[in-house]
Coordinates of C-alpha atoms in Angstrom, one line a residue:
X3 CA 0.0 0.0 0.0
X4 CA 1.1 3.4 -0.9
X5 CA 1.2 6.7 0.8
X6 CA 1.1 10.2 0.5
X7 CA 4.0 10.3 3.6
X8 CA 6.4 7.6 1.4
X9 CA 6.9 10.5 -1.3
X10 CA 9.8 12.8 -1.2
X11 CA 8.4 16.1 -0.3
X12 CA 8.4 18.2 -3.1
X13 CA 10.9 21.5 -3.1
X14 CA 9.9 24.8 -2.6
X15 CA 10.7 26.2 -6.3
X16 CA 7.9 25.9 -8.7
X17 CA 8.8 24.0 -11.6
X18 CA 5.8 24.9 -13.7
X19 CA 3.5 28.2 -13.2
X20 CA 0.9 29.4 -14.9
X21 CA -0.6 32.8 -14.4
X22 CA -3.6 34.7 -15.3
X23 CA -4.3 31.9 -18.1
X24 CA -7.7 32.3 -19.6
X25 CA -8.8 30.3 -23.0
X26 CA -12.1 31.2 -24.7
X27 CA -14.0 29.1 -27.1
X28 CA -16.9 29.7 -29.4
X29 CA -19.3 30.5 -26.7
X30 CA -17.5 29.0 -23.4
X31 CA -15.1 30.4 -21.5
X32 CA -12.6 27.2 -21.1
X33 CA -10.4 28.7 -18.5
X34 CA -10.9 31.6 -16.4
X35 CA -7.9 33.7 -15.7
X36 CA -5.9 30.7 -13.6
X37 CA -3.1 30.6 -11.5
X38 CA -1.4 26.9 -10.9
X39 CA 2.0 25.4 -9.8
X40 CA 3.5 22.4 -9.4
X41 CA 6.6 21.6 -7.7
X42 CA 9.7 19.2 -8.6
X43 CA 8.6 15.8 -7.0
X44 CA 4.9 17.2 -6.0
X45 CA 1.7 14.8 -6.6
X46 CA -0.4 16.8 -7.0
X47 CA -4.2 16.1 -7.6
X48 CA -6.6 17.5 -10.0
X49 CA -10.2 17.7 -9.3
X50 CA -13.8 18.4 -11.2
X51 CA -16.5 17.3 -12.9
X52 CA -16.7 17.1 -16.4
X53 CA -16.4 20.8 -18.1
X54 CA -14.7 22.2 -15.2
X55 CA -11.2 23.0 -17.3
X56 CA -9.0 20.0 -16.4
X57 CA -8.4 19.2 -19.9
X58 CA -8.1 23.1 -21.3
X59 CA -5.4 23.6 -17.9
X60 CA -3.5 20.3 -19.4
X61 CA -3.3 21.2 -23.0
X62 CA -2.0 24.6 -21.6
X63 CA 0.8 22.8 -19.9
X64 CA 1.6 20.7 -22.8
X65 CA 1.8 23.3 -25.2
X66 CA -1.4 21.7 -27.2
X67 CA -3.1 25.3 -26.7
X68 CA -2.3 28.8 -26.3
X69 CA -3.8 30.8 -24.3
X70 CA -6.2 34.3 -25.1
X71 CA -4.3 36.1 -22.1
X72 CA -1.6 35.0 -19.3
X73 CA 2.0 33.0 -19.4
X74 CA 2.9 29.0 -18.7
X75 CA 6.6 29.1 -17.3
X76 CA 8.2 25.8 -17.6
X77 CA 11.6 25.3 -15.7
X78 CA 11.5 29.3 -15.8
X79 CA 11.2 29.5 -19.3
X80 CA 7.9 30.7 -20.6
X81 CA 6.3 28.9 -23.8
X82 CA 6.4 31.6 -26.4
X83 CA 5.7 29.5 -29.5
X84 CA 2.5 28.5 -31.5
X85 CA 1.3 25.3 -33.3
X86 CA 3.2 22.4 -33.0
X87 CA 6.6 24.3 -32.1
X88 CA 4.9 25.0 -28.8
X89 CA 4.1 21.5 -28.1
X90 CA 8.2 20.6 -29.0
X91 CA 9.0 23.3 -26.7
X92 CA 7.0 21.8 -23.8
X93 CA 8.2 18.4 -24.5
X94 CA 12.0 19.5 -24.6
X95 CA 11.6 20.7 -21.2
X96 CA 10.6 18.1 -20.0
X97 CA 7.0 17.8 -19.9
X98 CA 5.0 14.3 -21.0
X99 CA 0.9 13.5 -20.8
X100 CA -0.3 9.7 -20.4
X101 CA -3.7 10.1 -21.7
X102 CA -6.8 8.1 -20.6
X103 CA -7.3 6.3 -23.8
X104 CA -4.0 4.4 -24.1
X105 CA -2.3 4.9 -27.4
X106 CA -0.6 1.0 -27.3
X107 CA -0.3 -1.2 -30.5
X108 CA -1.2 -4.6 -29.4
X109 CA 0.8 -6.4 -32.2
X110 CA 3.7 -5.7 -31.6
X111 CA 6.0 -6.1 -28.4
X112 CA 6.6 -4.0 -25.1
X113 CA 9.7 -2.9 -26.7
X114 CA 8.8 -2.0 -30.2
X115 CA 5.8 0.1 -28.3
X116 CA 8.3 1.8 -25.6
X117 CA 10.4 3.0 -28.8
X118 CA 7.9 3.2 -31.3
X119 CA 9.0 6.4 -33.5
X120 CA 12.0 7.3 -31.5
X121 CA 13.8 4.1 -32.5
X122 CA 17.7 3.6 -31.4
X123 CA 19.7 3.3 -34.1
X124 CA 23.4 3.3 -35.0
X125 CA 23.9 3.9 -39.1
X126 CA 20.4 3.6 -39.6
X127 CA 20.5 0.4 -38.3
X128 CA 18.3 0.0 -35.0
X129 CA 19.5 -1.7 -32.3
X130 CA 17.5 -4.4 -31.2
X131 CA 19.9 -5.4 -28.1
X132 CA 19.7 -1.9 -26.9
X133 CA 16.0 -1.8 -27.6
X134 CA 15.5 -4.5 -25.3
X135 CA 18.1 -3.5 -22.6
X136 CA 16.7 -0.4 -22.4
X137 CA 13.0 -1.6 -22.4
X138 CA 13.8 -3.7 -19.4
X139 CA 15.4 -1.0 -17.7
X140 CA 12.9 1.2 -18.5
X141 CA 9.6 -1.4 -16.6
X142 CA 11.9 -2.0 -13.7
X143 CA 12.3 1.7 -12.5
X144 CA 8.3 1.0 -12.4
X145 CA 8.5 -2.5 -10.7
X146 CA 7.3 -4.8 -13.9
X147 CA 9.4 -7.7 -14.6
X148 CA 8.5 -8.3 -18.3
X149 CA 10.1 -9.9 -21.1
X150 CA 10.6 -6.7 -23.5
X151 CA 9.8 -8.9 -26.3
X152 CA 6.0 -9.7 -24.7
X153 CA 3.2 -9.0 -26.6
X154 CA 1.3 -6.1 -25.7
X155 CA -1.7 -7.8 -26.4
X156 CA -0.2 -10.7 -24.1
X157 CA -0.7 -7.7 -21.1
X158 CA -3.0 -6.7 -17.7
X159 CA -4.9 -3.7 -18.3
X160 CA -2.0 -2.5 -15.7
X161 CA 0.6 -3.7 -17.0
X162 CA -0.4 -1.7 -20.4
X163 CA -1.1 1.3 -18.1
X164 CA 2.8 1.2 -16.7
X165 CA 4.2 0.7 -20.3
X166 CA 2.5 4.1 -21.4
X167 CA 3.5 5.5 -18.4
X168 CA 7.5 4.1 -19.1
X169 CA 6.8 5.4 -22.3
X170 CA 6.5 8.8 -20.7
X171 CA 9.5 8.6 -18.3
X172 CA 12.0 8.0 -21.8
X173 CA 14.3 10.9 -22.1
X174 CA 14.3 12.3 -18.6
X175 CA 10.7 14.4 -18.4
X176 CA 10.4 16.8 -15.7
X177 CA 6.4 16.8 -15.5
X178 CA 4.4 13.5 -16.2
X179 CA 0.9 14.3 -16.2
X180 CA -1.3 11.0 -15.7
X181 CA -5.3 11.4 -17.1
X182 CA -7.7 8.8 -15.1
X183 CA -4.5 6.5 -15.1
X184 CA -6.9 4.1 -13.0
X185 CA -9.8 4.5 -14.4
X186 CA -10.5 0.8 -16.4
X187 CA -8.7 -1.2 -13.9
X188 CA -9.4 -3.1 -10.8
X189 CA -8.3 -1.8 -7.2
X190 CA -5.8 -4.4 -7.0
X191 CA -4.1 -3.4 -10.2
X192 CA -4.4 0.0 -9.3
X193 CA -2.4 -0.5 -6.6
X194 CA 0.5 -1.1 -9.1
X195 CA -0.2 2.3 -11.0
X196 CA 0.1 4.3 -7.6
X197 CA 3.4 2.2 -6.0
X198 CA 5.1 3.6 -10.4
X199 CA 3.7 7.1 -9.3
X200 CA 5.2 7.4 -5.9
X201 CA 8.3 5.7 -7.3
X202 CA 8.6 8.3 -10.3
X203 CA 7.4 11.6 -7.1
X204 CA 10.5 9.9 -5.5
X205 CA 12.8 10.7 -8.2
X206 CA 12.1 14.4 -8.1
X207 CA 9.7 14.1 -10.8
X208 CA 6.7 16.4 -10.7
X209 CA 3.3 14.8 -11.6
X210 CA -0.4 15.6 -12.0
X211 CA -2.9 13.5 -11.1
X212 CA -6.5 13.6 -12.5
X213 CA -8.4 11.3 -10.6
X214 CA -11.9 11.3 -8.5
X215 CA -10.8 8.4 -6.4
X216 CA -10.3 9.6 -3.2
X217 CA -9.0 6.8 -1.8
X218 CA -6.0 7.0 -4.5
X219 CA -5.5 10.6 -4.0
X220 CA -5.1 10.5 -0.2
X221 CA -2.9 7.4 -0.7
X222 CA -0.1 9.1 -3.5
X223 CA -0.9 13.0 -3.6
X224 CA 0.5 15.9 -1.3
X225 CA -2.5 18.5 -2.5
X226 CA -5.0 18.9 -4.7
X227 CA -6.4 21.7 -7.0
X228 CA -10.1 21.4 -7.8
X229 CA -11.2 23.6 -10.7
X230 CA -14.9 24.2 -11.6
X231 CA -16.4 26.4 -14.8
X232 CA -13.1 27.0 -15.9
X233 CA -11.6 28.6 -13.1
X234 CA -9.4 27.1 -10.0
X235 CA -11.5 27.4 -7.0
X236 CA -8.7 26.6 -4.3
X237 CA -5.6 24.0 -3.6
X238 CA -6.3 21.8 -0.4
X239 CA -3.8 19.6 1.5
X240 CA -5.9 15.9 0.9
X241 CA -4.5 14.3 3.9
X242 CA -7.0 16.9 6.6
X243 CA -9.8 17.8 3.6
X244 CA -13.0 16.6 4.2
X245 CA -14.8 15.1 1.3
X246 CA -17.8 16.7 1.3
X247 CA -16.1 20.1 1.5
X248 CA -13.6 18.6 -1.6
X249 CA -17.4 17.8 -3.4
X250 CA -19.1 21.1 -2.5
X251 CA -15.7 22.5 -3.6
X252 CA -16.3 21.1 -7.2
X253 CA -20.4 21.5 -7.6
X254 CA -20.6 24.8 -5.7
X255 CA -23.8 26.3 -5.0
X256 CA -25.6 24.0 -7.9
X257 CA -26.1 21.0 -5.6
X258 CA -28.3 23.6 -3.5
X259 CA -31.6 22.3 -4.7
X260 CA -33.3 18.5 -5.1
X261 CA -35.8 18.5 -8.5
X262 CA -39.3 17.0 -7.7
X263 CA -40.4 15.2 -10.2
X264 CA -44.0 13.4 -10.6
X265 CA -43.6 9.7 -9.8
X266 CA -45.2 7.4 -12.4
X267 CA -43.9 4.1 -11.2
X268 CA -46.1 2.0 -10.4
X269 CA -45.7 -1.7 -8.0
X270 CA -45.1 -4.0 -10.3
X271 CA -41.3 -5.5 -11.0
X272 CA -40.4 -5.3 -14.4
X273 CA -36.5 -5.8 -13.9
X274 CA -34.4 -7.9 -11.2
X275 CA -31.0 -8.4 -10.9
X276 CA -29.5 -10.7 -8.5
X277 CA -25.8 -11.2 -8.0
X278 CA -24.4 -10.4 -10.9
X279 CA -20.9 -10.4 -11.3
X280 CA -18.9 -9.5 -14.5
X281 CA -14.7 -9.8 -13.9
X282 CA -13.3 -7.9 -13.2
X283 CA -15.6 -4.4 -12.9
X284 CA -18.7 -6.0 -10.8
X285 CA -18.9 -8.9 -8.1
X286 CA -22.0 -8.5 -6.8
X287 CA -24.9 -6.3 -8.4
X288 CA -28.5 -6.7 -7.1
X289 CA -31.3 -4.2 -7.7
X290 CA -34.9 -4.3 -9.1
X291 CA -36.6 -1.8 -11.4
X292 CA -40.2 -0.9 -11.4
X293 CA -42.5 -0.4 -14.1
X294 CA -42.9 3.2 -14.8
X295 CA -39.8 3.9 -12.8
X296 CA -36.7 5.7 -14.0
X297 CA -33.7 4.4 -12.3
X298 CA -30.7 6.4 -11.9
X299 CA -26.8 4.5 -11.6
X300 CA -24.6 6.4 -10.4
X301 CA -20.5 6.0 -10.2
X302 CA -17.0 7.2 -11.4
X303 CA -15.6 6.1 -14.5
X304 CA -15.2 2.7 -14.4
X305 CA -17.1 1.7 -12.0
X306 CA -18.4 -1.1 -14.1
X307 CA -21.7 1.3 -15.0
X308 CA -21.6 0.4 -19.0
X309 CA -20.5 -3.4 -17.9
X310 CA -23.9 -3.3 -15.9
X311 CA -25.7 -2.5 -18.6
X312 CA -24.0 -4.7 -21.5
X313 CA -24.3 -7.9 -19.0
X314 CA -27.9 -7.3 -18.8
X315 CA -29.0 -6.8 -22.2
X316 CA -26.9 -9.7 -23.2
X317 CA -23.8 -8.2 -25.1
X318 CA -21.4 -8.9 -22.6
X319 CA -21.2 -12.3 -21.0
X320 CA -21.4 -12.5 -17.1
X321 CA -19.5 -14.7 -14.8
X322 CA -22.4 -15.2 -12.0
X323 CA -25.7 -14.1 -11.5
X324 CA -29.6 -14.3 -12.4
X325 CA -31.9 -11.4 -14.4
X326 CA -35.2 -11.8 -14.1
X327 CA -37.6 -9.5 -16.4
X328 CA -41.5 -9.1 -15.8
X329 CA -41.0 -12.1 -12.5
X330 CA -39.8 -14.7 -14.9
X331 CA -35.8 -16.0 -15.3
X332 CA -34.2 -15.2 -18.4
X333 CA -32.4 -18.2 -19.1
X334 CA -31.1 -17.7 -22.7
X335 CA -29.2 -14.2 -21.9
X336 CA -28.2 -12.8 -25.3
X337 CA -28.8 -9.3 -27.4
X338 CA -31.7 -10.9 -29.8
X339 CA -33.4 -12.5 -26.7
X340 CA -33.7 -9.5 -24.5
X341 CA -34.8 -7.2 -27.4
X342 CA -37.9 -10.2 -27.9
X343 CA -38.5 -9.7 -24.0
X344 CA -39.0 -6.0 -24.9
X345 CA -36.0 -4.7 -23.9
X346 CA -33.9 -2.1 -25.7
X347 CA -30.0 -0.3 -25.5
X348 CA -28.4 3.0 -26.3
X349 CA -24.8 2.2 -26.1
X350 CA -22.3 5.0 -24.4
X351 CA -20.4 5.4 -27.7
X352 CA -23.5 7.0 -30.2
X353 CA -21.0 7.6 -33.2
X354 CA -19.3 4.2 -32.9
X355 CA -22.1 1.7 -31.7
X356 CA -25.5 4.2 -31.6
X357 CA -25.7 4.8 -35.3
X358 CA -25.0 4.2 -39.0
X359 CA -23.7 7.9 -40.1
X360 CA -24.5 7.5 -43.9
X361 CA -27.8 6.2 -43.5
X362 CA -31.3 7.7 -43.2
X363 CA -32.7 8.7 -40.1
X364 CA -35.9 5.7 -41.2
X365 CA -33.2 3.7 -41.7
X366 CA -31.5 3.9 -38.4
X367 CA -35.2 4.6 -36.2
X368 CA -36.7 1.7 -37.9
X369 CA -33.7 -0.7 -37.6
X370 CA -35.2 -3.0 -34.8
X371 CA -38.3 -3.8 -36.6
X372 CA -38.3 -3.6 -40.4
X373 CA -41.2 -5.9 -40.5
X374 CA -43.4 -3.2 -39.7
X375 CA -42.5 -0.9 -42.6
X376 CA -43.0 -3.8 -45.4
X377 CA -44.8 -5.1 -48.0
X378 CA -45.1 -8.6 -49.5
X379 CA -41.5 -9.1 -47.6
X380 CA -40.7 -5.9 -49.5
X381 CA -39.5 -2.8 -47.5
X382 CA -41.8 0.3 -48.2
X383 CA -40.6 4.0 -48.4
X384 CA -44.4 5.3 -47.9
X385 CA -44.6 3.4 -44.9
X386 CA -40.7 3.7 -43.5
X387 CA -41.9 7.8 -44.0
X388 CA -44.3 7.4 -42.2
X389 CA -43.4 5.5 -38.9
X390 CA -40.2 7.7 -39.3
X391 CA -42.5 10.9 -39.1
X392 CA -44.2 9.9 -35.9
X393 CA -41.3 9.3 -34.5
X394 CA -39.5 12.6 -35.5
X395 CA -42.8 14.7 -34.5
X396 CA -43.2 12.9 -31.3
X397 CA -39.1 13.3 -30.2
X398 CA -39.3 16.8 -31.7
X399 CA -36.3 16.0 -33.5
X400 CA -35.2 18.5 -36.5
X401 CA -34.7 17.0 -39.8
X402 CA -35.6 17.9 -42.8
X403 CA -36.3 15.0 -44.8
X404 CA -36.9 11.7 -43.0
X405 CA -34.3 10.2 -44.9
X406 CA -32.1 12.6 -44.0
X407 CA -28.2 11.3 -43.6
X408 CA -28.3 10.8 -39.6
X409 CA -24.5 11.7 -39.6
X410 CA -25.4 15.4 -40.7
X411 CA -27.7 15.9 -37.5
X412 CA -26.6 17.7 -34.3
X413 CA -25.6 15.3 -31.8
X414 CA -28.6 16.1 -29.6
X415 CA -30.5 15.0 -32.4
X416 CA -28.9 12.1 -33.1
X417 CA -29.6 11.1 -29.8
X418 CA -33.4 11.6 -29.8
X419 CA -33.3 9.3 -32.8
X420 CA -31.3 6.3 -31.1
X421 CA -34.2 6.5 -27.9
X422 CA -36.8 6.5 -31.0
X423 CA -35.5 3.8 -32.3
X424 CA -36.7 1.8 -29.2
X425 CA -40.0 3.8 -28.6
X426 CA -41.0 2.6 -32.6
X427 CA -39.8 -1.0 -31.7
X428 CA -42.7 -0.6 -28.7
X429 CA -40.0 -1.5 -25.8
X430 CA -40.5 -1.5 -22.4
X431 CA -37.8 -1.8 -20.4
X432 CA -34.7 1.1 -21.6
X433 CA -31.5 0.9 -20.9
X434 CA -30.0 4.2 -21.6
X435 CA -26.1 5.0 -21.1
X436 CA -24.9 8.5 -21.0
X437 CA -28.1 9.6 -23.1
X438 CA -26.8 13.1 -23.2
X439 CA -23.3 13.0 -23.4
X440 CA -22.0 15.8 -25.8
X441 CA -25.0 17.1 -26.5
X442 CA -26.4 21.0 -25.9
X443 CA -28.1 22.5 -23.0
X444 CA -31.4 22.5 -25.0
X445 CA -31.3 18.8 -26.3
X446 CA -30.6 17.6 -22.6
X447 CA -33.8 19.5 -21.2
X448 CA -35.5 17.7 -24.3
X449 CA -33.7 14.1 -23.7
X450 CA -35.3 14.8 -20.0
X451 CA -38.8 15.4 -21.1
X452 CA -38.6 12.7 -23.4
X453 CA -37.5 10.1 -20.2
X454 CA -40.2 11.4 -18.0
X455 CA -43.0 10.8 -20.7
X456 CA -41.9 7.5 -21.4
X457 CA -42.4 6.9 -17.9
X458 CA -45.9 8.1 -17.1
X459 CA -46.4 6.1 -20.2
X460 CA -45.2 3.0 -18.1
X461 CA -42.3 2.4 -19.7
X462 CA -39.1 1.6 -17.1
X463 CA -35.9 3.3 -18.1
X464 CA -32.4 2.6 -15.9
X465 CA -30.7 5.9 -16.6
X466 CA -26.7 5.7 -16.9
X467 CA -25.2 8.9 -16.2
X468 CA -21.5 10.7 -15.1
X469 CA -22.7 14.0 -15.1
X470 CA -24.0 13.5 -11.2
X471 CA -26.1 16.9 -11.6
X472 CA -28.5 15.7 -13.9
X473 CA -29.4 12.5 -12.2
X474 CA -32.2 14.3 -9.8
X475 CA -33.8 16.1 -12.5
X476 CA -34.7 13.1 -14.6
X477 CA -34.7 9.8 -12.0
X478 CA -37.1 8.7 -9.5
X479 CA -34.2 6.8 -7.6
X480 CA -30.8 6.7 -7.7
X481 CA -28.2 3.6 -6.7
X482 CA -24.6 4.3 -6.2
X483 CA -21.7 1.9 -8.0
X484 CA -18.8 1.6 -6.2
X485 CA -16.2 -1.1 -5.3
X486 CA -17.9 -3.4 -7.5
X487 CA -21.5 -3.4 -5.9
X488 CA -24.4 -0.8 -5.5
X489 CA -23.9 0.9 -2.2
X490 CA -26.3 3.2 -1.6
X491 CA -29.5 4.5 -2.8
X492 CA -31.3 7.9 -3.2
X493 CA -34.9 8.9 -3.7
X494 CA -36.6 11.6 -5.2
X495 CA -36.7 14.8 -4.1
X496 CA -34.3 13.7 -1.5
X497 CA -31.1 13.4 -4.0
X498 CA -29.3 16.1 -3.1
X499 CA -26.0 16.4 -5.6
X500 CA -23.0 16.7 -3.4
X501 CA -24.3 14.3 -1.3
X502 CA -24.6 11.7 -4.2
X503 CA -21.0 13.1 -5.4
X504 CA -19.9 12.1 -1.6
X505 CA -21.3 8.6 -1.8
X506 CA -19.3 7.8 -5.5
X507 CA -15.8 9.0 -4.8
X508 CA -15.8 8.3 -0.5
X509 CA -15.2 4.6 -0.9
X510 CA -12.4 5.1 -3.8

């Protein structure tokens, strides 16, 4: 077990500073005028929810963006360049980024990945026996003892996390920033990730920690800075910080007030879930849904929420468990079968898994039940029009044409047309994740609407969602996912937002 106390205390001279920084987009003000050091071997911690600047503050420190007003100072030298010369600029002094979404070739070894583009060569030769001394060298200053010449598709999600992080640590960086390094793994294999980060503190090395896992934070980082709309609210030593005060730090005043919302559910169980466990995300998952009811599941990223979801609707084998839907077992669990029991999915990923860009909006609504639309076997436009137009008037979705390429709507839109999809196919039970991720103010308030009707319609909707402030304005309940089972449960109007914040990240 790591600690905060096992890391060398981090000198007094900043190593990188940023002042007055402020970075506007089209109609958002990214970063508000923000002041933020780090100093050689410091962990520190960055905090908010999503939107609150982590990512703008990061690309500053990278060299990725410039900013409208204000100065980054790396090693005392201030970035001055643009474009791409900017980024070389940061990287030359030291700076390196391990993203969330790891940037690993599986085909080829843990080697050829560590070197991959920076090769070492000696008249244009490369030097495979360098390569692999180096590569070994280079995993045990983290603690792995690999073969370099292992597959990387051979590797733990861990093990794949260190090699990006060694990756980083090549050519002596001063500043390793980590993204959600812990995010898709285990807590026993994030364990590993924290003992390479206080190994790397230890060196002198400064790093930055994005992480809502509060047990990590406590266990590795000497502060944290929590940032919301843009701006840095304050810096607070993690070891004495109270939680809630860290949560009411990163909602603010938002949290203040509970929605109430008309309850439409009614007694009857439409959805059970008993024990389910899925390796190595959930052990134990038991909840019921009600008819009518919209269920909120809350919980950091990965948490296991999509896992949850894909186990139950069949697209994602379980390793233990029992699903019962409208009081009888489901005993053949696969997609085809739970869409016959009247079930339907909108997958976290819209672009990738929601939707076929280049085809109609009919053709993507009526996707789940082309029977309905034919004739003679035969599909027919006049009749695809036609459920497509009741679909598009009842979502309020804006298109033009009802064959309109789906890939040219609005991402709100786009949305509204996945749901529809299962509204035309006449299902019952919805299993929606992140409904209304990256889409406008306006669509969510319209996504919402759309939920609640479905409900007082009957309908029972479990409602997947990381943005923890729109949970009470669209679910009747609310379970928490955390350690690999639901911990704890809200209920409308009592789901207050800081609280519900509290309940995810207190247990990490």
């Amino acid at each position: 077990m790591t600690s905060a106390s096992q890391i060398k205390r981090p000198e007094a001279t900043a190593l990188v500073s940023m002042t007055g920084c402020t970075r506007r987009y089209p109609g958002v003000l990214a970063l508000d005028n923000a002041d933020f050091e780090v100093a050689p071997g410091e962990v520190r911690a960055l905090l908010g929810k999503n939107g609150a600047g982590k990512s703008t503050l990061i690309r500053m420190l990278t060299g990725a963006e410039v900013p409208d007003s204000g100065t980054v100072l790396i090693d005392g030298e201030e970035l001055t360049h643009a474009g791409s010369a900017r980024a070389q600029q940061a990287f030359s002094h030291g700076v390196r980024v391990v993203y969330q979404e790891l940037s690993l070739v599986p085909g080829m070894t843990l080697a050829e990945n560590l070197f991959l583009g920076r090769w070492p060569r000696k008249g244009g030769v490369i030097r495979h026996r360098a390569m692999m001394a180096e590569a070994k060298e280079a995993m045990h200053r983290l603690g792995l003892d690999l073969s370099p010449d292992t597959l990387v598709s051979a590797l733990s999600p861990a093990e794949r996390q260190l090699l990006e992080i060694a990756r980083a640590l090549l050519g002596n960086p001063k500043l390793v920033i980590l993204d959600e390094p812990t995010s898709s793994l285990a807590a026993a294999e994030a364990e590993k990730v924290m003992a390479a980060v206080t190994r790397v503190a230890a060196e002198g090395i400064a790093v930055i920690y994005v992480s809502h896992r509060m047990n990590e934070i406590r266990q590795i980082a000497h502060s944290a800075t929590i940032m919301r709309d843009g701006r840095i609210i304050d810096t607070v030593d993690v070891q004495n910080a109270d939680t809630r005060e860290i949560v009411r730090l990163m909602l603010g005043s938002e949290g203040a007030e509970a929605a109430v919302l008309e309850d439409a559910s009614q007694p009857e169980t439409v959805l059970e879930v008993r024990d389910l466990a899925v390796a190595p995300k959930l052990s134990s998952v038991s909840f019921s849904l009600k008819k009518g009811e919209v269920l909120g599941i809350a919980g950091l990223l990965g948490s296991g929420r999509t896992e949850l979801l894909q186990a139950i609707m069949g697209v994602r084998r379980g390793e233990a468990g029992e699903i019962f839907a409208n009081g009888k077992p489901v005993k053949s669990l696969g997609y085809k079968e739970m869409v016959g029991l009247g079930f339907g999915y909108t997958p976290e990923s819209r672009k990738e898994e929601g939707i076929v860009p280049l085809l109609g909006v009919d053709e993507n609504t009526l996707s789940t039940r082309f029977e309905g639309v034919t004739v003679n076997g035969v599909l027919s436009a006049r009749r695809m029009a036609e459920a497509t137009r009741k679909i598009i008037d009842r979502l309020h979705i804006k298109t033009a044409r009802t064959d309109t390429a789906i890939g040219t709507l609005s991402g709100g839109n786009q949305q509204k047309v996945v749901i529809g999809r299962w509204v035309y196919a006449g299902s019952r039970i919805l299993l929606l994740d992140e409904p209304t991720r990256g889409v406008d103010i306006e669509a969510k308030a319209q996504i919402y609407s759309i939920i609640r009707e479905l409900a007082a319609e009957g309908r029972s909707i479990v409602f997947v969602s990381s943005e923890i402030e729109e949970l009470p304005l669209v679910c009747d309940r609310v379970l928490v996912l955390r350690d690999g089972a639901l911990r704890e449960e809200f209920r409308s109007p009592n789901i207050d937002q800081d609280t519900l914040m509290a309940a995810c990240i207190s247990g990490h």
